[in-house]
Short mmCIF file of C-alpha atoms in Angstrom, two decimals:
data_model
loop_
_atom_site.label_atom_id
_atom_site.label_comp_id
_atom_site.label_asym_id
_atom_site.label_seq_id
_atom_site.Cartn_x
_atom_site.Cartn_y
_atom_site.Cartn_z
CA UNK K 576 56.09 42.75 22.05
CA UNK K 577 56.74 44.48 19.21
CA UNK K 578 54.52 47.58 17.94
CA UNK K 579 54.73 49.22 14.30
CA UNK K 580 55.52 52.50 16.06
CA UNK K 581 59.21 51.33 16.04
CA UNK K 582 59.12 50.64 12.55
CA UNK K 583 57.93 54.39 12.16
CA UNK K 584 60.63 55.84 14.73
CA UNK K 585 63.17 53.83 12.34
CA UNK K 586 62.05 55.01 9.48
CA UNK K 587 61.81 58.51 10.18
CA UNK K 588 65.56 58.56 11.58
CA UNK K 589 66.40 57.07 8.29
CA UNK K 590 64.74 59.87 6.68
CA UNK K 591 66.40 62.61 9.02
CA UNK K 592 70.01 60.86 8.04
CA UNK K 593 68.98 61.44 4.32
CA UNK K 594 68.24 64.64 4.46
CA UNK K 595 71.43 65.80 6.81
CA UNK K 596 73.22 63.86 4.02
CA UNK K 597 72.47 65.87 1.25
CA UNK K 598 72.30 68.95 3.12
CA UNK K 599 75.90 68.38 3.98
CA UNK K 600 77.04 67.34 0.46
CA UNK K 601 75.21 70.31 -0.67
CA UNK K 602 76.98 72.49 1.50
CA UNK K 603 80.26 71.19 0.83
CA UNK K 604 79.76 71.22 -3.16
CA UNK K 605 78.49 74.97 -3.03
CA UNK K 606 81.65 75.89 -0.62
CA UNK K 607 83.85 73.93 -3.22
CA UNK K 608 82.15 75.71 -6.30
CA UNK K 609 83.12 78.94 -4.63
CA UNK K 610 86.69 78.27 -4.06
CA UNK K 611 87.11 77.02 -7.75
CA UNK K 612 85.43 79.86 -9.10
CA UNK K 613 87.36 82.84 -7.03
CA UNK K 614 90.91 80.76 -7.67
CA UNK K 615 89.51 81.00 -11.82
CA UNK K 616 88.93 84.92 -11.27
CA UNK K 617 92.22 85.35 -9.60
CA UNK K 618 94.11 83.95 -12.22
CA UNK K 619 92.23 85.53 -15.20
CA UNK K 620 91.25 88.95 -13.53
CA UNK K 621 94.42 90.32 -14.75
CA UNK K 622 94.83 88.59 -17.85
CA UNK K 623 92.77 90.09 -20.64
CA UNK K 624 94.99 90.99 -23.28
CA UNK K 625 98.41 90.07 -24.51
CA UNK K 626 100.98 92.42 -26.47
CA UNK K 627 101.62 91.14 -29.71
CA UNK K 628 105.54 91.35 -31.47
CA UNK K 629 104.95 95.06 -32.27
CA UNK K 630 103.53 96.23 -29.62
CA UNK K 631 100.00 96.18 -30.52
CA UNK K 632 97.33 94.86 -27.85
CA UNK K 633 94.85 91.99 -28.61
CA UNK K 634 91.99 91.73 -26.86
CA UNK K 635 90.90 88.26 -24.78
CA UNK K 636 94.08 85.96 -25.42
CA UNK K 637 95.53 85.57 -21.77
CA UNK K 638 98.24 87.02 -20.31
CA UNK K 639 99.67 89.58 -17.47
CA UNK K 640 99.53 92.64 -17.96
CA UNK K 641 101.64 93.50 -15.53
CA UNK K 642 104.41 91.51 -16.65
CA UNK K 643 103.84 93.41 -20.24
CA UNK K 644 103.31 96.74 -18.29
CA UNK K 645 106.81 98.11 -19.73
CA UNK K 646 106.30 96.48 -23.00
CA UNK K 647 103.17 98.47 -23.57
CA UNK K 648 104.66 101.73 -22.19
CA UNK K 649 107.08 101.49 -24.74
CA UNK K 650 104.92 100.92 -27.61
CA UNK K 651 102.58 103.39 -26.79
CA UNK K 652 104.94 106.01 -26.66
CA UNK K 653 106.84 105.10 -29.92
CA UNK K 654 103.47 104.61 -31.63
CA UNK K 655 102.55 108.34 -30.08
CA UNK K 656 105.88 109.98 -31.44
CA UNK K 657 105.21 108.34 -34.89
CA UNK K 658 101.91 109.58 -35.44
CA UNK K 659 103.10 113.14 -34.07
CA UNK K 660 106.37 113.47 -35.77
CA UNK K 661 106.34 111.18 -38.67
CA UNK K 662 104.24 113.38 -41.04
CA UNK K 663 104.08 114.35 -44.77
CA UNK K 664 101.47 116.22 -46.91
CA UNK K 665 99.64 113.39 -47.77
CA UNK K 666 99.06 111.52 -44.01
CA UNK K 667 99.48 114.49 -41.16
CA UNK K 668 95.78 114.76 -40.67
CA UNK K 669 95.26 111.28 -40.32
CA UNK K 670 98.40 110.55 -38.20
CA UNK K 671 97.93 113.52 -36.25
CA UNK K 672 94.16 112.64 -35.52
CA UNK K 673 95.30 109.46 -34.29
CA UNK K 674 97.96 111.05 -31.81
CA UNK K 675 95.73 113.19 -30.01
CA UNK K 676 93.60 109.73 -28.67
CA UNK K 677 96.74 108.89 -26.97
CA UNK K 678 97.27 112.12 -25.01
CA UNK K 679 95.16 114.85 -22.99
CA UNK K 680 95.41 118.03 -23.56
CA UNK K 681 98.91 118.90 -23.53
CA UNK K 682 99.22 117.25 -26.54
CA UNK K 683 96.12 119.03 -27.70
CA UNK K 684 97.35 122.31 -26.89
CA UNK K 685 100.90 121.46 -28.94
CA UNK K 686 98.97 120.60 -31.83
CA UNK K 687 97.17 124.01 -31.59
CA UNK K 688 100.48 126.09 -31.31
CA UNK K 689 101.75 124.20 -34.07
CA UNK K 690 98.75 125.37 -36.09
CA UNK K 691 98.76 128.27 -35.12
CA UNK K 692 102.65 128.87 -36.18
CA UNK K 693 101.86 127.44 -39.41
CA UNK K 694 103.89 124.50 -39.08
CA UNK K 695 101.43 122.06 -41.28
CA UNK K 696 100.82 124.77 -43.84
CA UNK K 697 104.62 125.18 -44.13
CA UNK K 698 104.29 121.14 -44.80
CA UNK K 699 101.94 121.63 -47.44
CA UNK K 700 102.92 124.57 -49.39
CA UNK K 701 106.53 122.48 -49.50
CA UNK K 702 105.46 119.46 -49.57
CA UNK K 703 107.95 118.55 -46.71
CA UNK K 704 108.54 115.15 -45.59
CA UNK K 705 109.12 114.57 -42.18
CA UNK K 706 110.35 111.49 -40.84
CA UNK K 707 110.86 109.51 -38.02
CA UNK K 708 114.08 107.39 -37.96
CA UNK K 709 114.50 106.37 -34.12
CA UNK K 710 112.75 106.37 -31.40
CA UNK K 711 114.14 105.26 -27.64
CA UNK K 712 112.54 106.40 -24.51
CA UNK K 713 113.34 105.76 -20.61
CA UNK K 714 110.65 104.92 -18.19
CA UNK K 715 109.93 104.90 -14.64
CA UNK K 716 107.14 102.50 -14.22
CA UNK K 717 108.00 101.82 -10.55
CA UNK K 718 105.63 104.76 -9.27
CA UNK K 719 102.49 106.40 -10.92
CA UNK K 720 102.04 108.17 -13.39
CA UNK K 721 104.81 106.88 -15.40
CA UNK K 722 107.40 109.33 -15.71
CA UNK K 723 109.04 109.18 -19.54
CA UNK K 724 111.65 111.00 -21.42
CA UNK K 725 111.88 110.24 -25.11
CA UNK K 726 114.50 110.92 -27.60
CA UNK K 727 113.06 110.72 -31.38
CA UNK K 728 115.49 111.50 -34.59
CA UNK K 729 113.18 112.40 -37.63
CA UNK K 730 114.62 113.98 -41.17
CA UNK K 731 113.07 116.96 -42.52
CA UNK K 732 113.27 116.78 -46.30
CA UNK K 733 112.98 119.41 -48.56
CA UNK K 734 113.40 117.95 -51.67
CA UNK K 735 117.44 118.55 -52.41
CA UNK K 736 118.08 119.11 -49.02
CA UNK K 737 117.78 117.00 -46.01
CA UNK K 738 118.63 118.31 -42.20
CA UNK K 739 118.37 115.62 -39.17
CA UNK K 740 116.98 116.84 -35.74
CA UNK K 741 117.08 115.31 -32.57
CA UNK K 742 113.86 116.22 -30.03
CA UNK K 743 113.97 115.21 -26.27
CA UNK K 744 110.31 114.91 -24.72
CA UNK K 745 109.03 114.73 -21.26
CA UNK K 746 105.76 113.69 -19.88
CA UNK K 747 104.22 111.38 -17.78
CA UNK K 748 101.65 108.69 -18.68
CA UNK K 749 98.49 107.60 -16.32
CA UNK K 750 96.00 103.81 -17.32
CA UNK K 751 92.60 104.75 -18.83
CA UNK K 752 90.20 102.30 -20.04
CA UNK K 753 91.46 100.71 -23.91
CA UNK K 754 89.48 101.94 -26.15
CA UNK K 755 90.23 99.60 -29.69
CA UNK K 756 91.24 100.59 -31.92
CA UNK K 757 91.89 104.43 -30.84
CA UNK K 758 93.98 103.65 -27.59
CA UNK K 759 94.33 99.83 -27.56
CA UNK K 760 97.13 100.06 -24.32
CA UNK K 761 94.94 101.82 -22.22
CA UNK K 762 97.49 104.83 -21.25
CA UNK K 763 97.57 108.33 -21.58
CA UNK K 764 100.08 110.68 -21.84
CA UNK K 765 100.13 113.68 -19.58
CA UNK K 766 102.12 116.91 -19.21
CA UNK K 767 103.60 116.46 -22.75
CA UNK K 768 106.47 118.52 -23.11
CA UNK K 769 109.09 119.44 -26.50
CA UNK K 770 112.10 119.84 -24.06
CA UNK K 771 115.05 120.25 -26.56
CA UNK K 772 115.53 120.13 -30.48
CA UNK K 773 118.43 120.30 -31.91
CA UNK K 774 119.81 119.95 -35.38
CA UNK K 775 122.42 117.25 -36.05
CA UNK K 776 125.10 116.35 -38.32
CA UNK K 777 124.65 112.95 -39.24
CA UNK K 778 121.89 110.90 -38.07
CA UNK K 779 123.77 107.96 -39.58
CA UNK K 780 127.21 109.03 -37.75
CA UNK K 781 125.44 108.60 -34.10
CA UNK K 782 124.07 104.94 -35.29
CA UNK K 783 125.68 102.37 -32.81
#
């Protein structure tokens, strides 16, 4: 004989099935959404800026920095040893002012003894041109900081008369945060160092 308290004992089964149903499916989408979304982070984490063709950094194109570690190196220390080096009456404050975001204070305390010997006044009351004709560094980006030695040629002119030096720097270089568009590769150079100047010939008799 049959009594409606089967119907109910179906029913509520059917109910119970439901409900594990979308339990599970919600479980399984939410551990899905998870995966998806730490896989995205992985492969953008690193991947906030890319170098442009001179160097420069642009902020939220993707691309690795590590793979553009060296490239940036580079460019940060040639646009360092313009700033510093390629000066004339009319630009040293600026160019110097933008030099001293890329270092600490080594490159601080250069600037000051360079003040302090009268080396811009000399640039004024001249009106000397200095100028920056090459620039090659090597780099050791293997281990931190980055270890760098950079060779820069600059001309002094003094009007009728042009001489050619050759400076050798040292220093090391450590990340920081970017700061655009004061220090847009995020590095800093560290225990800057004028190791060697010497006055050449010829600039255009060492060109390769």
């Amino acid at each position: 004989m049959k009594t409606p308290y089967k119907n109910i004992y179906n029913v509520l089964r059917l109910n119970r099935f439901i409900v594990l149903t979308v339990i599970i499916g919600a479980v399984i989408t939410s551990i899905v959404s998870v995966i998806l979304v730490v896989k995205l982070y992985n492969e953008t984490v690193n991947n906030a800026f890319v170098v442009n063709t001179d160097g420069s950094a642009i902020p939220i194109k993707l691309v690795s920095q590590q793979e553009n570690l060296e490239v940036e190196v580079l460019a940060h220390l040639e646009l360092f040893h313009t700033y510093f080096y390629h000066i004339d009456a009319s630009n040293y404050e600026k160019h110097l002012e933008k030099a001293l975001w890329l270092g600490n204070s080594s490159i601080d305390g250069l600037y000051g003894q360079k003040k302090a010997d009268g080396v811009y006044n000399r640039l004024l009351q001249y009106s000397l041109v200095q100028k920056v004709k090459k620039i090659t560094s090597k780099i050791d980006i293997q281990t931190t900081p980055y270890r760098f030695e950079t060779t820069t040629i600059f001309e002094i002119n003094r009007g009728s008369v042009t001489d050619t030096y050759e400076l050798i720097t040292t220093g090391n270089l450590i990340k920081v945060d970017r700061n655009f568009p004061n220090n847009t590769h995020g590095l800093l150079i560290t225990n800057f160092f004028e190791n060697q100047l010497k006055k050449i010939e010829s600039y255009e008799d060492r060109k390769e």
